[in-house]
Tab-separated table of C-alpha atoms and ligand atoms in Angstrom:
chain	number	residue	atom	x	y	z
A	124	MET	CA	-85.011	70.737	-101.650
A	125	GLU	CA	-86.367	68.033	-103.917
A	126	HIS	CA	-84.670	64.674	-103.509
A	127	ILE	CA	-83.892	62.799	-106.695
A	128	TYR	CA	-82.857	59.205	-106.194
A	129	LEU	CA	-80.872	57.790	-109.127
A	130	ASP	CA	-79.151	54.941	-107.299
A	131	HIS	CA	-81.645	52.085	-107.624
A	132	ASN	CA	-78.942	49.518	-108.387
A	133	ALA	CA	-77.584	50.091	-104.866
A	134	THR	CA	-80.970	49.662	-103.260
A	135	THR	CA	-84.590	50.662	-103.709
A	136	PRO	CA	-87.228	52.043	-101.350
A	137	VAL	CA	-89.692	49.495	-99.976
A	138	ARG	CA	-93.001	49.829	-101.810
A	139	THR	CA	-96.081	50.571	-99.724
A	140	GLU	CA	-97.755	47.365	-100.917
A	141	VAL	CA	-94.668	45.396	-99.886
A	142	LEU	CA	-94.606	46.977	-96.444
A	143	GLN	CA	-98.313	46.171	-96.032
A	144	ALA	CA	-97.584	42.534	-96.856
A	145	MET	CA	-94.833	42.463	-94.201
A	146	LEU	CA	-96.415	44.320	-91.296
A	147	PRO	CA	-98.677	41.532	-89.945
A	148	PHE	CA	-95.587	39.437	-89.227
A	149	TYR	CA	-94.118	42.163	-87.037
A	150	GLY	CA	-97.489	42.291	-85.240
A	151	PRO	CA	-100.130	39.729	-84.441
A	152	GLU	CA	-98.870	37.082	-86.898
A	153	PHE	CA	-95.616	36.500	-85.061
A	154	GLY	CA	-95.694	32.692	-85.145
A	155	ASN	CA	-92.766	30.431	-85.943
A	156	PRO	CA	-93.476	28.634	-89.241
A	157	SER	CA	-92.212	25.391	-87.695
A	158	SER	CA	-94.820	25.475	-84.916
A	159	ILE	CA	-97.784	23.127	-85.162
A	160	HIS	CA	-100.351	25.525	-83.669
A	161	SER	CA	-102.448	27.830	-85.775
A	162	LEU	CA	-100.193	30.847	-85.254
A	163	GLY	CA	-97.312	28.797	-86.645
A	164	ARG	CA	-99.424	27.521	-89.515
A	165	GLU	CA	-100.346	31.099	-90.481
A	166	ALA	CA	-96.659	31.987	-90.715
A	167	ARG	CA	-95.967	28.816	-92.692
A	168	ARG	CA	-98.738	29.761	-95.106
A	169	ALA	CA	-97.065	33.123	-95.701
A	170	VAL	CA	-93.671	31.551	-96.359
A	171	GLU	CA	-95.073	28.963	-98.760
A	172	GLY	CA	-97.234	31.596	-100.463
A	173	SER	CA	-94.112	33.620	-101.189
A	174	ARG	CA	-92.317	30.534	-102.431
A	175	GLU	CA	-95.118	30.034	-104.957
A	176	LYS	CA	-94.889	33.656	-106.093
A	177	LEU	CA	-91.158	33.317	-106.681
A	178	ALA	CA	-91.658	30.019	-108.476
A	179	ALA	CA	-94.160	31.745	-110.765
A	180	ALA	CA	-91.697	34.563	-111.473
A	181	LEU	CA	-88.876	32.101	-112.177
A	182	ASN	CA	-91.053	29.495	-113.945
A	183	CYS	CA	-89.890	26.733	-111.613
A	184	ASP	CA	-91.270	24.416	-108.972
A	185	PRO	CA	-91.753	25.994	-105.507
A	186	ALA	CA	-89.562	23.204	-104.072
A	187	GLU	CA	-86.676	24.649	-106.105
A	188	VAL	CA	-86.731	27.979	-104.231
A	189	VAL	CA	-84.564	28.388	-101.097
A	190	PHE	CA	-84.938	31.551	-99.014
A	191	THR	CA	-81.698	33.185	-97.859
A	192	GLY	CA	-80.598	36.285	-95.981
A	193	SER	CA	-79.373	38.263	-99.020
A	194	GLY	CA	-78.211	38.140	-102.599
A	195	THR	CA	-74.701	37.833	-101.211
A	196	GLU	CA	-75.658	34.755	-99.218
A	197	SER	CA	-77.338	33.234	-102.282
A	198	ASP	CA	-74.134	33.689	-104.287
A	199	ASN	CA	-72.015	32.187	-101.484
A	200	GLN	CA	-74.432	29.292	-101.043
A	201	ALA	CA	-74.530	28.497	-104.739
A	202	ILE	CA	-70.774	28.611	-105.285
A	203	LYS	CA	-69.420	27.136	-102.041
A	204	GLY	CA	-72.311	24.682	-101.820
A	205	ALA	CA	-71.638	23.374	-105.326
A	206	VAL	CA	-67.882	23.188	-104.800
A	207	PHE	CA	-68.161	21.356	-101.458
A	208	ALA	CA	-70.691	18.874	-102.862
A	209	ASN	CA	-68.668	18.192	-106.030
A	210	ARG	CA	-65.120	18.180	-104.717
A	211	ALA	CA	-64.681	14.556	-105.841
A	212	LYS	CA	-65.569	15.531	-109.393
A	213	GLY	CA	-62.992	18.265	-109.803
A	214	ASP	CA	-61.257	21.361	-108.466
A	215	HIS	CA	-61.864	24.055	-111.068
A	216	ILE	CA	-64.438	26.857	-111.215
A	217	ILE	CA	-64.977	29.654	-113.737
A	218	THR	CA	-66.453	33.121	-113.463
A	219	THR	CA	-65.938	36.561	-115.045
A	220	LYS	CA	-63.877	39.603	-114.129
A	221	ILE	CA	-66.975	41.784	-113.873
A	222	GLU	CA	-68.937	39.928	-111.207
A	223	HIS	CA	-70.164	41.475	-107.976
A	224	HIS	CA	-67.770	41.040	-105.060
A	225	ALA	CA	-70.173	38.488	-103.575
A	226	VAL	CA	-69.020	36.167	-106.366
A	227	LEU	CA	-65.445	37.395	-106.889
A	228	HIS	CA	-64.433	37.246	-103.233
A	229	THR	CA	-66.056	33.826	-102.815
A	230	PHE	CA	-63.947	32.552	-105.708
A	231	GLU	CA	-60.796	34.084	-104.215
A	232	TYR	CA	-61.562	32.505	-100.837
A	233	LEU	CA	-62.043	29.056	-102.354
A	234	GLN	CA	-58.794	29.439	-104.246
A	235	LYS	CA	-56.840	30.576	-101.200
A	236	TYR	CA	-58.140	28.168	-98.560
A	237	PHE	CA	-59.504	25.164	-100.477
A	238	ASN	CA	-57.013	24.854	-103.314
A	239	ILE	CA	-59.697	25.386	-105.891
A	240	ARG	CA	-58.400	26.530	-109.275
A	241	THR	CA	-60.194	29.577	-110.623
A	242	THR	CA	-60.559	31.149	-114.048
A	243	PHE	CA	-61.781	34.728	-114.470
A	244	LEU	CA	-63.086	35.309	-117.984
A	245	GLY	CA	-62.470	38.683	-119.594
A	246	VAL	CA	-65.074	40.805	-121.333
A	247	ASP	CA	-65.084	42.974	-124.444
A	248	ARG	CA	-65.386	46.769	-124.414
A	249	TYR	CA	-69.145	46.492	-123.888
A	250	GLY	CA	-68.779	44.121	-120.945
A	251	LEU	CA	-69.796	40.981	-122.854
A	252	VAL	CA	-68.362	37.530	-122.136
A	253	ASP	CA	-67.180	35.551	-125.184
A	254	PRO	CA	-68.868	32.117	-125.314
A	255	GLU	CA	-65.859	30.742	-127.222
A	256	GLU	CA	-63.571	31.749	-124.364
A	257	LEU	CA	-65.860	29.928	-121.941
A	258	LYS	CA	-65.716	26.799	-124.132
A	259	ARG	CA	-61.926	26.904	-124.152
A	260	SER	CA	-61.758	27.406	-120.383
A	261	ILE	CA	-63.825	24.371	-119.402
A	262	ASN	CA	-61.827	21.219	-118.691
A	263	GLY	CA	-62.475	17.779	-117.167
A	264	GLN	CA	-61.983	19.206	-113.675
A	265	THR	CA	-64.498	22.050	-114.005
A	266	ILE	CA	-67.318	21.899	-111.442
A	267	LEU	CA	-69.128	25.195	-111.833
A	268	VAL	CA	-69.421	28.302	-114.002
A	269	SER	CA	-70.883	31.511	-112.552
A	270	VAL	CA	-71.873	34.421	-114.831
A	271	MET	CA	-74.139	37.286	-113.821
A	272	GLN	CA	-77.271	37.916	-115.906
A	273	ALA	CA	-76.811	41.697	-115.910
A	274	ASN	CA	-74.026	43.819	-114.512
A	275	ASN	CA	-74.803	46.170	-111.630
A	276	GLU	CA	-72.339	48.891	-112.675
A	277	VAL	CA	-72.750	49.175	-116.439
A	278	GLY	CA	-75.962	47.202	-117.025
A	279	THR	CA	-74.632	44.859	-119.730
A	280	ILE	CA	-76.782	41.744	-120.200
A	281	GLN	CA	-74.934	38.496	-120.928
A	282	PRO	CA	-75.975	35.857	-123.503
A	283	LEU	CA	-76.912	33.647	-120.565
A	284	ALA	CA	-78.809	30.900	-122.396
A	285	GLU	CA	-75.875	30.373	-124.750
A	286	LEU	CA	-73.358	30.250	-121.887
A	287	ALA	CA	-75.602	27.883	-119.898
A	288	GLY	CA	-75.947	25.645	-122.965
A	289	ILE	CA	-72.188	25.295	-123.195
A	290	CYS	CA	-72.093	24.241	-119.547
A	291	ARG	CA	-74.921	21.754	-119.993
A	292	GLU	CA	-73.116	20.116	-122.927
A	293	ASN	CA	-70.031	19.794	-120.743
A	294	LYS	CA	-71.986	18.609	-117.686
A	295	VAL	CA	-70.803	21.593	-115.664
A	296	LEU	CA	-73.120	23.368	-113.201
A	297	PHE	CA	-74.168	26.886	-114.194
A	298	HIS	CA	-74.944	29.599	-111.639
A	299	SER	CA	-76.113	33.112	-112.388
A	300	ASP	CA	-76.117	36.110	-110.083
A	301	ALA	CA	-79.403	37.594	-111.277
A	302	VAL	CA	-79.704	40.032	-108.386
A	303	GLN	CA	-79.750	43.025	-110.750
A	304	ALA	CA	-81.789	41.325	-113.481
A	305	PHE	CA	-84.560	39.685	-111.500
A	306	GLY	CA	-87.788	41.660	-111.728
A	307	LYS	CA	-86.352	43.884	-114.467
A	308	LEU	CA	-85.704	41.305	-117.198
A	309	GLU	CA	-87.343	38.000	-117.990
A	310	THR	CA	-85.841	35.451	-115.601
A	311	ASP	CA	-87.313	32.142	-116.762
A	312	VAL	CA	-84.887	29.559	-115.385
A	313	ASN	CA	-85.904	27.001	-118.015
A	314	GLU	CA	-85.332	29.355	-120.915
A	315	LEU	CA	-82.050	30.499	-119.399
A	316	GLY	CA	-81.042	26.910	-118.672
A	317	VAL	CA	-79.433	27.677	-115.316
A	318	ASP	CA	-78.953	25.249	-112.412
A	319	LEU	CA	-78.621	27.948	-109.760
A	320	LEU	CA	-79.797	31.568	-109.722
A	321	SER	CA	-79.436	34.262	-107.040
A	322	LEU	CA	-81.850	37.094	-106.354
A	323	SER	CA	-82.425	39.708	-103.662
A	324	ALA	CA	-85.497	41.582	-102.396
A	325	HIS	CA	-84.040	45.045	-101.800
A	326	LYS	CA	-83.155	45.606	-105.464
A	327	ILE	CA	-86.825	45.235	-106.422
A	328	TYR	CA	-88.556	47.479	-103.858
A	329	GLY	CA	-88.510	44.781	-101.190
A	330	PRO	CA	-86.790	44.684	-97.799
A	331	LYS	CA	-83.059	44.412	-97.156
A	332	GLY	CA	-81.786	41.144	-95.720
A	333	SER	CA	-84.051	38.906	-97.765
A	334	GLY	CA	-82.945	36.864	-100.769
A	335	ALA	CA	-83.491	33.577	-102.515
A	336	LEU	CA	-81.602	30.963	-104.471
A	337	TYR	CA	-83.150	28.880	-107.236
A	338	VAL	CA	-81.745	25.347	-107.021
A	339	LYS	CA	-82.716	23.111	-109.915
A	340	LYS	CA	-84.139	19.786	-108.809
A	341	GLY	CA	-81.367	17.192	-108.460
A	342	THR	CA	-78.554	19.749	-108.008
A	343	ARG	CA	-76.297	18.606	-105.190
A	344	LEU	CA	-75.344	21.405	-102.798
A	345	HIS	CA	-73.875	21.383	-99.328
A	346	PRO	CA	-75.633	23.809	-96.999
A	347	LEU	CA	-73.549	26.662	-95.594
A	348	ILE	CA	-75.641	27.092	-92.472
A	349	HIS	CA	-76.216	24.047	-90.329
A	350	GLY	CA	-78.876	23.645	-87.686
A	351	GLY	CA	-82.537	22.721	-87.929
A	352	GLY	CA	-84.201	21.208	-90.952
A	353	HIS	CA	-85.532	24.484	-92.349
A	354	GLU	CA	-85.777	24.943	-96.110
A	355	LYS	CA	-85.547	21.144	-96.514
A	356	ASN	CA	-82.127	21.058	-94.847
A	357	ARG	CA	-80.774	23.605	-97.320
A	358	ARG	CA	-80.668	26.661	-95.019
A	359	ALA	CA	-81.078	26.288	-91.272
A	360	GLY	CA	-82.545	28.992	-89.053
A	361	THR	CA	-86.052	30.203	-88.298
A	362	GLU	CA	-87.370	31.843	-91.435
A	363	ASN	CA	-87.446	35.643	-91.791
A	364	VAL	CA	-91.213	35.496	-92.295
A	365	ALA	CA	-91.752	39.225	-92.816
A	366	GLY	CA	-88.745	39.449	-95.155
A	367	ILE	CA	-89.954	36.456	-97.133
A	368	ALA	CA	-93.469	37.901	-97.348
A	369	GLY	CA	-91.933	41.145	-98.603
A	370	LEU	CA	-89.823	39.372	-101.198
A	371	GLY	CA	-92.838	37.454	-102.515
A	372	ALA	CA	-94.940	40.613	-102.767
A	373	ALA	CA	-92.109	42.547	-104.442
A	374	ALA	CA	-91.490	39.771	-106.982
A	375	GLU	CA	-95.162	39.536	-107.882
A	376	LEU	CA	-95.506	43.313	-108.302
A	377	ALA	CA	-92.328	43.501	-110.397
A	378	ALA	CA	-93.504	40.724	-112.717
A	379	GLY	CA	-96.843	42.460	-113.216
A	380	GLU	CA	-95.335	45.728	-114.367
A	381	ARG	CA	-92.076	44.553	-115.885
A	382	LEU	CA	-92.896	45.403	-119.493
A	383	PHE	CA	-94.242	48.818	-118.574
A	384	GLN	CA	-91.177	49.606	-116.467
A	385	GLN	CA	-88.834	48.465	-119.219
A	386	GLY	CA	-90.365	51.086	-121.501
A	387	HIS	CA	-90.458	53.781	-118.817
A	388	LEU	CA	-86.862	53.235	-117.686
A	389	THR	CA	-85.389	52.880	-121.169
A	390	ALA	CA	-86.997	56.167	-122.217
A	391	LEU	CA	-85.706	57.976	-119.119
A	392	ARG	CA	-82.220	56.500	-119.528
A	393	GLU	CA	-81.992	57.623	-123.164
A	394	ARG	CA	-83.266	61.081	-122.218
A	395	LEU	CA	-80.584	61.294	-119.537
A	396	TRP	CA	-77.837	60.173	-121.920
A	397	GLN	CA	-78.967	62.490	-124.691
A	398	GLY	CA	-79.070	65.389	-122.248
A	399	ILE	CA	-75.568	64.627	-121.031
A	400	GLU	CA	-74.167	64.113	-124.525
A	401	LYS	CA	-75.691	67.349	-125.779
A	402	ASN	CA	-74.695	69.559	-122.865
A	403	ILE	CA	-71.375	68.203	-121.613
A	404	PRO	CA	-68.244	67.752	-123.751
A	405	SER	CA	-65.754	64.892	-123.344
A	406	VAL	CA	-68.083	62.254	-122.014
A	407	ARG	CA	-68.370	58.576	-122.909
A	408	ARG	CA	-70.994	55.982	-122.247
A	409	ASN	CA	-69.867	52.692	-120.714
A	410	GLY	CA	-71.698	49.419	-121.230
A	411	HIS	CA	-73.648	47.910	-124.080
A	412	PRO	CA	-75.771	50.457	-125.948
A	413	ARG	CA	-78.650	47.977	-126.416
A	414	ASN	CA	-78.218	44.773	-124.389
A	415	SER	CA	-78.405	46.585	-121.114
A	416	LEU	CA	-80.567	46.933	-118.028
A	417	PRO	CA	-83.309	49.439	-118.884
A	418	GLY	CA	-82.536	51.912	-116.072
A	419	THR	CA	-78.745	51.777	-115.890
A	420	LEU	CA	-76.486	54.436	-117.406
A	421	ASN	CA	-72.742	54.564	-116.745
A	422	VAL	CA	-70.894	57.646	-117.996
A	423	SER	CA	-67.266	58.760	-117.835
A	424	PHE	CA	-66.582	62.481	-117.480
A	425	GLU	CA	-63.035	63.040	-118.591
A	426	TYR	CA	-60.464	65.069	-116.612
A	427	ILE	CA	-62.318	64.976	-113.265
A	428	GLU	CA	-63.073	62.499	-110.501
A	429	GLY	CA	-66.438	60.851	-109.994
A	430	GLU	CA	-66.446	61.533	-106.257
A	431	GLY	CA	-66.289	65.264	-106.840
A	432	ILE	CA	-69.284	65.147	-109.158
A	433	LEU	CA	-71.188	62.928	-106.724
A	434	LEU	CA	-70.720	65.412	-103.894
A	435	SER	CA	-71.833	68.296	-106.117
A	436	LEU	CA	-74.945	66.349	-107.112
A	437	ASP	CA	-75.624	65.417	-103.491
A	438	MET	CA	-75.587	69.085	-102.475
A	439	LYS	CA	-78.444	69.588	-104.936
A	440	GLY	CA	-80.363	66.593	-103.585
A	441	ILE	CA	-79.405	64.152	-106.325
A	442	ALA	CA	-78.184	60.664	-105.360
A	443	ALA	CA	-76.067	58.683	-107.834
A	444	SER	CA	-73.076	56.377	-107.515
A	445	SER	CA	-69.489	56.200	-108.670
A	446	GLY	CA	-69.856	52.552	-109.614
A	447	SER	CA	-70.200	49.724	-107.176
A	448	ALA	CA	-71.003	50.682	-103.607
A	449	CYS	CA	-67.527	51.040	-102.177
A	450	THR	CA	-67.294	50.506	-98.450
A	451	SER	CA	-63.593	51.238	-98.259
A	452	GLY	CA	-64.009	54.741	-99.592
A	453	SER	CA	-60.834	54.301	-101.587
A	454	LEU	CA	-60.374	55.687	-105.050
A	455	GLU	CA	-59.757	52.226	-106.496
A	456	PRO	CA	-61.133	52.356	-110.022
A	457	SER	CA	-63.979	50.005	-110.809
A	458	HIS	CA	-62.882	46.445	-111.602
A	459	VAL	CA	-65.727	46.272	-114.101
A	460	LEU	CA	-64.576	49.294	-116.121
A	461	ALA	CA	-60.976	48.063	-115.900
A	462	ALA	CA	-62.005	44.683	-117.350
A	463	MET	CA	-63.776	46.523	-120.172
A	464	GLY	CA	-60.521	48.270	-121.011
A	465	VAL	CA	-61.486	51.734	-119.775
A	466	PRO	CA	-58.223	53.515	-118.854
A	467	THR	CA	-57.826	54.119	-115.102
A	468	GLU	CA	-57.927	57.904	-115.290
A	469	ILE	CA	-61.162	57.821	-117.272
A	470	ALA	CA	-62.705	55.131	-115.047
A	471	GLN	CA	-62.095	57.419	-112.067
A	472	GLY	CA	-64.361	60.036	-113.627
A	473	SER	CA	-67.279	57.629	-114.027
A	474	LEU	CA	-70.744	57.801	-112.558
A	475	ARG	CA	-73.552	55.284	-112.484
A	476	PHE	CA	-77.103	56.539	-112.719
A	477	SER	CA	-79.687	53.857	-111.996
A	478	LEU	CA	-83.257	54.916	-112.551
A	479	GLY	CA	-86.388	53.603	-110.890
A	480	ARG	CA	-90.151	53.499	-111.207
A	481	ASP	CA	-90.739	56.853	-109.484
A	482	ASN	CA	-88.286	58.905	-111.525
A	483	THR	CA	-89.671	61.485	-113.968
A	484	GLU	CA	-88.568	63.364	-117.077
A	485	GLU	CA	-88.432	66.573	-115.019
A	486	GLN	CA	-86.000	64.931	-112.601
A	487	VAL	CA	-83.828	63.742	-115.468
A	488	ASP	CA	-83.757	67.203	-117.028
A	489	TYR	CA	-82.896	68.831	-113.705
A	490	THR	CA	-80.117	66.289	-113.199
A	491	VAL	CA	-78.613	67.133	-116.589
A	492	LYS	CA	-78.643	70.823	-115.695
A	493	VAL	CA	-76.968	70.314	-112.314
A	494	LEU	CA	-74.502	67.862	-113.815
A	495	ALA	CA	-73.445	70.257	-116.591
A	496	GLN	CA	-72.748	73.007	-114.046
A	497	ALA	CA	-70.875	70.689	-111.683
A	498	VAL	CA	-68.724	69.178	-114.414
A	499	ALA	CA	-67.859	72.597	-115.861
A	500	ARG	CA	-66.891	73.929	-112.414
A	501	LEU	CA	-64.777	70.870	-111.536
A	502	ARG	CA	-63.030	70.985	-114.881
A	503	GLU	CA	-62.174	74.645	-114.371
A	504	MET	CA	-60.340	73.590	-111.231
A	505	SER	CA	-58.782	70.516	-112.820
A	506	PRO	CA	-55.104	70.858	-113.725
A	507	ILE	CA	-55.418	68.210	-116.446
A	508	ALA	CA	-58.470	69.498	-118.297
A	509	PRO	CA	-57.455	70.947	-121.668
A	510	ARG	CA	-58.475	74.560	-122.269
A	511	THR	CA	-58.982	76.740	-125.294
A	512	SER	CA	-59.843	80.431	-125.433
A	513	CYS	CA	-63.500	79.484	-125.590
A	514	GLY	CA	-63.560	76.798	-122.958
A	515	LEU	CA	-63.132	73.087	-123.051
A	516	GLU	CA	-61.867	71.157	-125.991
A	517	GLY	CA	-62.975	67.811	-127.157
A	518	LYS	CA	-66.162	66.308	-128.384
A	519	SER	CA	-68.315	63.790	-126.669
A	520	SER	CA	-67.702	60.291	-127.860
B	300	PLP	C1	-76.731	44.006	-104.806
B	300	PLP	C2	-76.084	42.884	-105.513
B	300	PLP	C3	-75.665	41.735	-104.833
B	300	PLP	C4	-75.757	41.614	-103.331
B	300	PLP	O1	-77.084	41.468	-102.886
B	300	PLP	P1	-77.383	41.817	-101.341
B	300	PLP	O2	-78.801	41.372	-101.144
B	300	PLP	O3	-77.200	43.281	-101.199
B	300	PLP	O4	-76.431	41.035	-100.524
B	300	PLP	C5	-75.091	40.713	-105.556
B	300	PLP	N1	-74.943	40.803	-106.886
B	300	PLP	C6	-75.350	41.875	-107.588
B	300	PLP	C7	-75.181	41.901	-109.062
B	300	PLP	C8	-75.928	42.954	-106.923
B	300	PLP	O5	-76.299	44.027	-107.624
């Protein structure tokens, strides 16, 4: 059975070139970057080489890049670090209702245990934040605003530079979770005007457990992890040299082929959507039709549940997702779709397809075929699906 992987927003396979860049550090180049001897200096060279590659991708100074253990850690470090360092300035932070849980749960924690006041901005039906609402939400006590560059479930890209500009005018720190955007969209921290930006290796064909945080020069942050003086006292612990080497290689490769991949993935995504729209009634597309991650397509199939479709696809070797990776296995509808105003029963029938560099037109066409059969079969069994003498009612919308 052919395996078709359409879940690249959850994670990506490690590229061969990335693995090659990592392997020496699991072998002969095992030195500790803090050691003075030549083995240590070799490891240090690898870490600093990767820092330069990330700085090039972000258009920043290498000293502004801090290596972390994940995108989640980068988000935690940015938000908690900024709050702890600026507690004297105020007690209010702002984010959106559609953030990744790495941001949302960090906000909820700070609210619950540190008496920090939180504001969660809404979004419109496409998943866009309203800059005017941000303006109205900022007050004299606001320390930090955190808005993701692109959403992992529906792909919507935020007007980040505009939102960051509002924060700059109000002297409020601006963080962006760019874990889904980095390597896929332009992520020039100067053009975006961000103070803090999170990224992760395993979303761009790098290894899991390796991330980074851009920290603009002069931004005061408390470290979350205390210990040695690694990362200029910003993140203690012996560096994950292989993981950092992998992240640097992945970032460099992604930057080199970004424009090509944007074209490739946009074409595949539109082919997938057109196939679905043409062959399956009662479907709707979630997310912004244009300002969206090139490879992300979120679709609601009315009258049935996403999990059922996912299992049918899986039996045919196709991997997709019912939204954000849900560890609880509960049928909680997506908080992102809920914030966009998608009714619960429709949100429950939603799937996320996230395409990657190795996907082909043939795979997309096969997926449409399998999907049409699965949806038709599940709807036949669904007590709520409307029926007419000639099958299902309703037009795609
Ligand atoms: C995957 C993801 C994260 C978490 O990154 P990890 O490296 O898996 O911890 C955070 N935010 C977004 C938007 C993501 O897609």
